[in-house]
Coordinates of C-alpha atoms and ligand atoms in Angstrom, one line a residue:
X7 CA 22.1 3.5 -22.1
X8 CA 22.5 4.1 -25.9
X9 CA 24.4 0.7 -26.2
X10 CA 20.8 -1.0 -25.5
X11 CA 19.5 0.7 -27.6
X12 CA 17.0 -1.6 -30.0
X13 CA 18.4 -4.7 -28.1
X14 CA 16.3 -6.5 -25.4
X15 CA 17.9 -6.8 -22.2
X16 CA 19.0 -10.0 -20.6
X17 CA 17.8 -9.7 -17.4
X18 CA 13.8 -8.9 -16.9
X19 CA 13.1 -5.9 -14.9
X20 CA 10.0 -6.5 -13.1
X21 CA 7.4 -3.3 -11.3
X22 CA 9.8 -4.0 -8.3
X23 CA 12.6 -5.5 -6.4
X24 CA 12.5 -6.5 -2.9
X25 CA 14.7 -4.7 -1.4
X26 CA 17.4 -6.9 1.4
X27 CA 19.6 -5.8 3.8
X28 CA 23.4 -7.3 3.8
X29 CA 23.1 -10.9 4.2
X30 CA 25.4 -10.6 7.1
X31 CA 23.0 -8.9 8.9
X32 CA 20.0 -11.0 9.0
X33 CA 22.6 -13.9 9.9
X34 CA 23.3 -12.2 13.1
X35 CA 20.1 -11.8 14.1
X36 CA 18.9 -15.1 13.2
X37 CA 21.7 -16.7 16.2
X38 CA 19.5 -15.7 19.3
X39 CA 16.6 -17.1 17.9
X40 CA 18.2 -20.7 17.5
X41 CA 19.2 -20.3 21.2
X42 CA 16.0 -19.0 22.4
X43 CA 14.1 -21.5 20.5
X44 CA 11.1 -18.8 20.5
X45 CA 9.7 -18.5 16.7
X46 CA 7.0 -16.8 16.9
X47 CA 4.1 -15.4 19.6
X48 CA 5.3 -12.1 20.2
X49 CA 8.9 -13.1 21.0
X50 CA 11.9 -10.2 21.3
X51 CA 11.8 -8.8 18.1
X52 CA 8.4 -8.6 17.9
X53 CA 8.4 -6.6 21.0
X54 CA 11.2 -4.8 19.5
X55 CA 10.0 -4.2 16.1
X56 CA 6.9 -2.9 17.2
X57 CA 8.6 -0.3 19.8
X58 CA 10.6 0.9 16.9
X59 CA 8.2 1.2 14.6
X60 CA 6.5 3.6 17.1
X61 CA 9.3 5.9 17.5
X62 CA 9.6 5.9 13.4
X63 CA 6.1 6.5 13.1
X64 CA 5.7 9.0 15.8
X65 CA 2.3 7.1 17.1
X66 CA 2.0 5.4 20.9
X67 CA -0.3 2.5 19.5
X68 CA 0.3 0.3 17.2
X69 CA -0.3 -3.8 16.5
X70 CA 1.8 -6.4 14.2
X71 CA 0.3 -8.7 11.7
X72 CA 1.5 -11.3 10.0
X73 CA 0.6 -9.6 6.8
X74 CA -0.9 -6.2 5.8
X75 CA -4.6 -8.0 4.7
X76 CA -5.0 -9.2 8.0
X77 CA -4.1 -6.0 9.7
X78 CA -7.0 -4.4 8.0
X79 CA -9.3 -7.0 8.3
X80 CA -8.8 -7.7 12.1
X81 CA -9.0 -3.9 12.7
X82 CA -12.4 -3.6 10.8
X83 CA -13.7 -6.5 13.4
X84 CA -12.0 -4.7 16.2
X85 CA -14.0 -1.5 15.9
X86 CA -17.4 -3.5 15.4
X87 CA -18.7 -2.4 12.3
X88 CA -21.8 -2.9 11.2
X89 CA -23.5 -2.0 7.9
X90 CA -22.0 -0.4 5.1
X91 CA -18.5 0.8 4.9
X92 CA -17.7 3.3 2.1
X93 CA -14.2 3.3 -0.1
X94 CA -12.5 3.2 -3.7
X95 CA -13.0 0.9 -6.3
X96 CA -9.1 2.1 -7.4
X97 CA -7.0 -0.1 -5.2
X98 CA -5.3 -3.8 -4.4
X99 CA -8.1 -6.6 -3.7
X100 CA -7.5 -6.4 -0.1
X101 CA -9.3 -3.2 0.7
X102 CA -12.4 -4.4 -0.1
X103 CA -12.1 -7.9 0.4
X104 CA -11.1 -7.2 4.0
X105 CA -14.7 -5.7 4.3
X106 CA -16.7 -8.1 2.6
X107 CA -15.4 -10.8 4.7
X108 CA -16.2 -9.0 7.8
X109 CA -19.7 -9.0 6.7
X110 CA -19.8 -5.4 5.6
X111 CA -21.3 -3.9 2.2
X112 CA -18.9 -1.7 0.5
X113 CA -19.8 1.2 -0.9
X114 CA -18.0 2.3 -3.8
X115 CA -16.9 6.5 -4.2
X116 CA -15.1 7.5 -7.5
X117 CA -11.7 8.9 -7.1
X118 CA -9.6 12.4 -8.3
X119 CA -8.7 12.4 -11.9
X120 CA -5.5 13.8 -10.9
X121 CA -4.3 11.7 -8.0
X122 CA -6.7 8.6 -8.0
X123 CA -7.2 8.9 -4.2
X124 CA -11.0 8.8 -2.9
X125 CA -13.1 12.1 -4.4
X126 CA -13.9 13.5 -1.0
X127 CA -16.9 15.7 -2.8
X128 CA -18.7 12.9 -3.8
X129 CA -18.1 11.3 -0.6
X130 CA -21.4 12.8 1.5
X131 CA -23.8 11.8 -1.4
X132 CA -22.9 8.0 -0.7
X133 CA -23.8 8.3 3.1
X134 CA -27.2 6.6 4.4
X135 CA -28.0 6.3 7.7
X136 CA -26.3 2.5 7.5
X137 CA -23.0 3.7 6.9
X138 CA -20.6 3.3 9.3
X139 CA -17.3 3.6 8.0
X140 CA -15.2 5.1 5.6
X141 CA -12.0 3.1 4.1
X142 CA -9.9 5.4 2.1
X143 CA -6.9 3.9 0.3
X144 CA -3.7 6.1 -0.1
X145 CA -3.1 4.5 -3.6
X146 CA 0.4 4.9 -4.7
X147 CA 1.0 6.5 -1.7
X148 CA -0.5 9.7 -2.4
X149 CA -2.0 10.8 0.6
X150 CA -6.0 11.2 0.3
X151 CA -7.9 14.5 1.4
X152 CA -7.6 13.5 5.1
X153 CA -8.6 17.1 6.0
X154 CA -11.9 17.0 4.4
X155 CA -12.8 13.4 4.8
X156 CA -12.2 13.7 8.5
X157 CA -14.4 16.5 8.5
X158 CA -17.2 14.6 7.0
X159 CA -16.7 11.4 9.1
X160 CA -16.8 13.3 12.1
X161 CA -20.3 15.4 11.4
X162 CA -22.0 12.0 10.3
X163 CA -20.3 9.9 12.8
X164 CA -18.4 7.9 11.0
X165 CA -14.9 5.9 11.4
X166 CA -12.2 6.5 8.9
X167 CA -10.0 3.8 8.6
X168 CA -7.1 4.3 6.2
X169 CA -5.4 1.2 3.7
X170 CA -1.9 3.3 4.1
X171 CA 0.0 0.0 2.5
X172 CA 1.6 2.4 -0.2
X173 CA 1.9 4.9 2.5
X174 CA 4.8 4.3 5.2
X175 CA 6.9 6.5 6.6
X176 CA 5.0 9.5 5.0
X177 CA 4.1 12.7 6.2
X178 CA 2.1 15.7 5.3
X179 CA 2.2 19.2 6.9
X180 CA 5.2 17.4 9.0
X181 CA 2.7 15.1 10.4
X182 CA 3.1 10.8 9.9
X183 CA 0.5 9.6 8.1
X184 CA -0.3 6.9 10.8
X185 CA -1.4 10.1 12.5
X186 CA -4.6 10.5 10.6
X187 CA -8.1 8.7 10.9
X188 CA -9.3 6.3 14.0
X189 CA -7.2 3.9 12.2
X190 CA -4.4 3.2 8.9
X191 CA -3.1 0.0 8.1
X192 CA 0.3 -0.8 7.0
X193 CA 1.9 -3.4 4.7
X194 CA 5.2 -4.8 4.9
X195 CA 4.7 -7.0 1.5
X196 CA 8.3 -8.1 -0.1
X197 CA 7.2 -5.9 -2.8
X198 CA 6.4 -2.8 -0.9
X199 CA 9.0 0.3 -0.1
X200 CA 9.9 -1.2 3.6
X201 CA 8.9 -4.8 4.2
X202 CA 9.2 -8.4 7.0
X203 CA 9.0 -10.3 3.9
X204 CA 5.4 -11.2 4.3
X205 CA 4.2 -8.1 7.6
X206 CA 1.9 -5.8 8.4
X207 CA 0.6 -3.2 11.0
X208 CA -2.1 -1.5 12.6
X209 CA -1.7 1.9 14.2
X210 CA -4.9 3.7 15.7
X211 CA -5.7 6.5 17.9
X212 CA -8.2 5.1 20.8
X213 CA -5.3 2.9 23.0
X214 CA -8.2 0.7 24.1
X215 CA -8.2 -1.0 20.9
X216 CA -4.7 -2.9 21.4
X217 CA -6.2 -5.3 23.5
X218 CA -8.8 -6.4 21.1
X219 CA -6.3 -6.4 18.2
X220 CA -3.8 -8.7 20.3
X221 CA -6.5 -11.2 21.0
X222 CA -8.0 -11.1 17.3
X223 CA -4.6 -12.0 16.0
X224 CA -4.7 -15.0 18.5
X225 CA -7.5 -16.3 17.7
X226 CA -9.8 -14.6 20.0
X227 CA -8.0 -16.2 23.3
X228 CA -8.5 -13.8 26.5
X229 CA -7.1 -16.4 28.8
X230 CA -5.8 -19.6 29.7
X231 CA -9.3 -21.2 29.8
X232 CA -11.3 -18.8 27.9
X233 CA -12.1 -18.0 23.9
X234 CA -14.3 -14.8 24.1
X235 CA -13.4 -13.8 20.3
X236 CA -14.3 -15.7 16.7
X237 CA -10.4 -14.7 16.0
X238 CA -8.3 -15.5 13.5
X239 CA -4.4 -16.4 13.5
X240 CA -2.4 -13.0 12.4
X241 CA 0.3 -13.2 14.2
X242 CA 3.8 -12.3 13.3
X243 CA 6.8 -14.4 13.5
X244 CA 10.3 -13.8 14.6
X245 CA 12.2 -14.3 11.4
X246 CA 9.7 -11.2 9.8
X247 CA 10.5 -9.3 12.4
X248 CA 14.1 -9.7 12.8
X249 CA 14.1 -8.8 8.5
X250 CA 11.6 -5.6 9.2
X251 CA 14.4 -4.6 12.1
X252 CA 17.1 -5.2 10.0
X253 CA 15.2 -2.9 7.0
X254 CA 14.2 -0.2 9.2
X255 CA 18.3 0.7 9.7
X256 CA 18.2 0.9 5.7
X257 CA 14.8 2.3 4.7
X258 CA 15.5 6.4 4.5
X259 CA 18.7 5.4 2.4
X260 CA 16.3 2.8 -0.3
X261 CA 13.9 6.0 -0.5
X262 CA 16.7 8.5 -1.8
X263 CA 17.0 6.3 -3.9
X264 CA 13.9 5.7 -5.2
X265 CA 13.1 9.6 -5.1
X266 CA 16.7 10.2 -7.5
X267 CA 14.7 7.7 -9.7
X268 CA 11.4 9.0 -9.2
X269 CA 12.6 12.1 -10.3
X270 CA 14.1 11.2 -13.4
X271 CA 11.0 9.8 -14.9
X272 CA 9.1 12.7 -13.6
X273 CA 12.2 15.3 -15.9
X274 CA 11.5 12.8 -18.9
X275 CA 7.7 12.2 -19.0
X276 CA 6.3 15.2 -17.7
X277 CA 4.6 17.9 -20.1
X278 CA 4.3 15.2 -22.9
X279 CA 1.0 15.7 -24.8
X280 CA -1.3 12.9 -23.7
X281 CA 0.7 11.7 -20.9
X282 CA -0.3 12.3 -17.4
X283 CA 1.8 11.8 -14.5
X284 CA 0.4 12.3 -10.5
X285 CA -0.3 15.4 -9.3
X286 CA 2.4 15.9 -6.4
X287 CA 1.1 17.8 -3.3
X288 CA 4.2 20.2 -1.8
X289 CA 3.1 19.4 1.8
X290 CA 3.5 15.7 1.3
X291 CA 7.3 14.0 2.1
X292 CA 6.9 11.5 -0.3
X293 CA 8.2 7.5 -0.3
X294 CA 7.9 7.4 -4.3
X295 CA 6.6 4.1 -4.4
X296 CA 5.2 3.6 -7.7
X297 CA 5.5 5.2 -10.9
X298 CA 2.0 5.6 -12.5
X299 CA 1.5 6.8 -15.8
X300 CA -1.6 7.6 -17.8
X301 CA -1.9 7.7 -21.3
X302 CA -5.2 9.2 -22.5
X303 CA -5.2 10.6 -26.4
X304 CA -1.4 9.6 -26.4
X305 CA 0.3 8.3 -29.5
X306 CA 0.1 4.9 -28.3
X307 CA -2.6 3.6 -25.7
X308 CA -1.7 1.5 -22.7
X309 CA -1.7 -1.8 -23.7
X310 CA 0.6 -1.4 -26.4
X311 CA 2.9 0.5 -24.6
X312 CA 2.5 -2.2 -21.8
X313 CA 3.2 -4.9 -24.6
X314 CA 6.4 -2.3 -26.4
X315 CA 8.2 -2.5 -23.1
X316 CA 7.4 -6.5 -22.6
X317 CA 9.4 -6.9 -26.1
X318 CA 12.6 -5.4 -24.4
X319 CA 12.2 -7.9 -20.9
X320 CA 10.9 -4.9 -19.2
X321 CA 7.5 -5.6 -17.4
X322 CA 5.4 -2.9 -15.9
X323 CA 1.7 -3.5 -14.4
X324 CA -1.5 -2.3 -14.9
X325 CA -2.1 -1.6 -11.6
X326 CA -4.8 -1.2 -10.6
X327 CA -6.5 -2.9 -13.3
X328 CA -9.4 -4.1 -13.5
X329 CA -11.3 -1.9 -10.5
X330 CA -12.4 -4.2 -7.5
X331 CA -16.0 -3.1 -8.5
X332 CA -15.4 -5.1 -11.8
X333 CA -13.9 -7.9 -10.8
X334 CA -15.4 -11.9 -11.5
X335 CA -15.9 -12.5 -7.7
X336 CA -18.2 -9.5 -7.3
X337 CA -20.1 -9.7 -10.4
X338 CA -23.6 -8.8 -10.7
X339 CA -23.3 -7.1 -7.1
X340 CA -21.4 -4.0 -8.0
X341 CA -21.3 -1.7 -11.3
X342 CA -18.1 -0.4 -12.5
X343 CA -20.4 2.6 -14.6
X344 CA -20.7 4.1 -11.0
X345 CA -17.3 5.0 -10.3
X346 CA -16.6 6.5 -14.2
X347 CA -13.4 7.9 -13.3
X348 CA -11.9 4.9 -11.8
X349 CA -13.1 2.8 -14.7
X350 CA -11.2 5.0 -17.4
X351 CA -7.9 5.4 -15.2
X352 CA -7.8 1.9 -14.6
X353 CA -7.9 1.3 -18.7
X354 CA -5.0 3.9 -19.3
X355 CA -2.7 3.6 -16.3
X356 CA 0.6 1.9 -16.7
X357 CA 2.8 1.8 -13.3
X358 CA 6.5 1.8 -14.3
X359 CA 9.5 -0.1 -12.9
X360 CA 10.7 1.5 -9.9
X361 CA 13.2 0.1 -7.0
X362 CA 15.4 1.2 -5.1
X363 CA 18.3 -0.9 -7.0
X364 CA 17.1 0.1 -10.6
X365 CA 20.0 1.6 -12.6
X366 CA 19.5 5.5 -13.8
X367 CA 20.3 4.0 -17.3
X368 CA 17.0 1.6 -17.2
X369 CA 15.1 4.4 -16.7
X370 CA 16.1 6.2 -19.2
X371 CA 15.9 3.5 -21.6
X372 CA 12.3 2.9 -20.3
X373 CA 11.5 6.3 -21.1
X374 CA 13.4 6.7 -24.4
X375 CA 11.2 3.5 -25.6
X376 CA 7.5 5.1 -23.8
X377 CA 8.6 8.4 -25.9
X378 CA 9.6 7.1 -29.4
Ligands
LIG260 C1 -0.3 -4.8 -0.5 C2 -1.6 -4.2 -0.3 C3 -2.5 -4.7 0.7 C4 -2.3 -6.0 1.4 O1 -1.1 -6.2 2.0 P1 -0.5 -7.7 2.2 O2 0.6 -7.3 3.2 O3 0.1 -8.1 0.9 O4 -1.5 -8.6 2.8 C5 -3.6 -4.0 1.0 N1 -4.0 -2.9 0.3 C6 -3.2 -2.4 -0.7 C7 -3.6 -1.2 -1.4 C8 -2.0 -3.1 -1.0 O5 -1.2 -2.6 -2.0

């Protein structure tokens, strides 16, 4: 480490890494599928992929996408929502984008200071008789306050459908995450902790709601002569699922590794006046996704810490910034002032490099140059 010290490093390190399995690997899988000549609608290792995914998630229904945005928005349609649907301004464009285009009205809640997850006190004071949903996002893969926003959802009846696309393979109380809400999407983005290259998922509790997600994905088709659904094209293909397949063999190993790394930042950067790291809940198994840091009254604010770390080639993100209630597209229709808490994290987070293949000594450089 000390040897880079003041020098800039050759090689950028970016937020993340995709992670891939031995190229060997995906070779062999890739033989069957040049014999079978079947590429994609729901071929072998779709089927496959999905019934191991079950087993890993411990859940008996769940649907593949062809990414993790059309997961969620297919499985908003599926559960006919009407009205308004309420969830965080603190997340990825997808969340609420995958609402608006179903014709919804989002509602925006504020979040925790101290884990930027949906505030489930301030949830009730946002519910009107049109609301008819409740899309929580488990941002950074901190799980939300399932216990209480279930709670809520069910006296108003409400469904709670969770973004969980920082969230796989979690659990809380010894419980998946997929286990919670009527629904919880999944992404298996090249940049997220297990990924198909592009993939996603859907995993719900009412079984009747495969049939409808099936025939969503495939453009609504219920037959060989008959359209009953304005669907969409979602599927997944067989070369995603033959790279989630070959991940899943890897994924507990690429999370110990990401947890020694985790942990590391966590030893450096925690108890430093005017930096905050996430709360950490003990009944949560987490997949340390992201590193988020927030800088509020430190030394140096966010940007320039953001712009410090550019000079050495090493480029975090300000995720999430701006908030989705700020954003050009929604302008005019939403007010950032309304979700306070969001708006100010979003101006001082900073989410660190963190992959499964980042050296020790990066991190420590990383924090040696956040700390000087
Ligand atoms: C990545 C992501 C999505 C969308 O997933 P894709 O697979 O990229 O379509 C949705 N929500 C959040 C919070 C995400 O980070």
């Amino acid at each position: 480490m000390s040897t880079w010290k003041g020098e800039r490093l050759e090689t950028p390190v970016a937020v993340t890494r995709s992670s891939l399995p031995p190229l060997e690997e995906y070779v062999d899988m890739l033989k069957p599928l040049w014999e079978s000549a079947w590429l994609t609608n729901m071929g072998t290792y779709h089927e496959e992929f999905k019934r191991q995914l079950k087993e890993y998630m411990g859940v008996p229904n769940l649907e593949l996408f062809v990414n993790g945005h059309m997961a969620l928005e297919l499985a908003l349609q599926a559960l006919e929502l009407k009205g308004e649907v309420i969830t965080t301004p603190f997340t990825f464009a997808s969340t609420t984008h995958a609402i608006v285009r179903n014709g919804l009205e989002p509602v925006f809640c504020d979040i925790h200071p101290s884990d930027y997850t949906l505030d489930a006190d301030l949830l009730e004071e946002r519910i009107t008789e049109n609301t008819c949903a409740i899309v929580p996002v488990h941002v950074y893969g901190n799980f939300c306050d399932v216990y209480k926003i279930e709670e809520i959802a069910r006296r108003h009846g409400l469904k709670v459908i969770y973004d969980a696309a920082h969230a796989f393979g979690e659990t809380m109380d010894g419980k998946g995450v997929a286990e919670f809400g009527d629904a919880s999407m999944f992404s298996f983005h090249a940049t997220k902790v297990f990924h198909s290259i592009e993939g996603g998922a859907v995993t719900f509790r009412n079984e009747k709601l495969a049939g409808r997600l099936y025939e969503l994905k495939n453009f609504g088709i219920t037959g060989y002569e008959r359209v009953e659904y304005v669907g969409a094209n979602g599927k997944m293909n067989e070369f995603q699922a033959a790279m989630g397949l070959c991940n899943l063999r890897h994924v507990d190993q690429e999370i110990e590794k990401r947890q020694r790394l985790a942990l590391r930042y966590r030893e450096r950067l925690s108890g430093v006046q005017g930096i905050r790291l996430c709360q950490e809940n003990p009944k949560v198994e987490s997949n340390y996704a992201y590193m988020p840091v927030v800088f509020d009254g430190y030394k140096k604010n966010r940007d320039q810490i953001f712009q410090d770390l550019a000079k050495y080639n090493i480029h975090a993100r300000k995720y999430f910034y701006p908030c989705v209630n700020h954003y050009d597209c929604y302008k005019g229709r939403f007010d950032e002032k309304d979700t306070p808490v969001a708006a100010q994290i979003s101006r001082q987070v900073l989410t660190l490099p963190l992959y499964a293949d980042l050296e020790l000594d990066v991190v420590d450089l990383i924090c040696d140059l956040v700390l000087e």
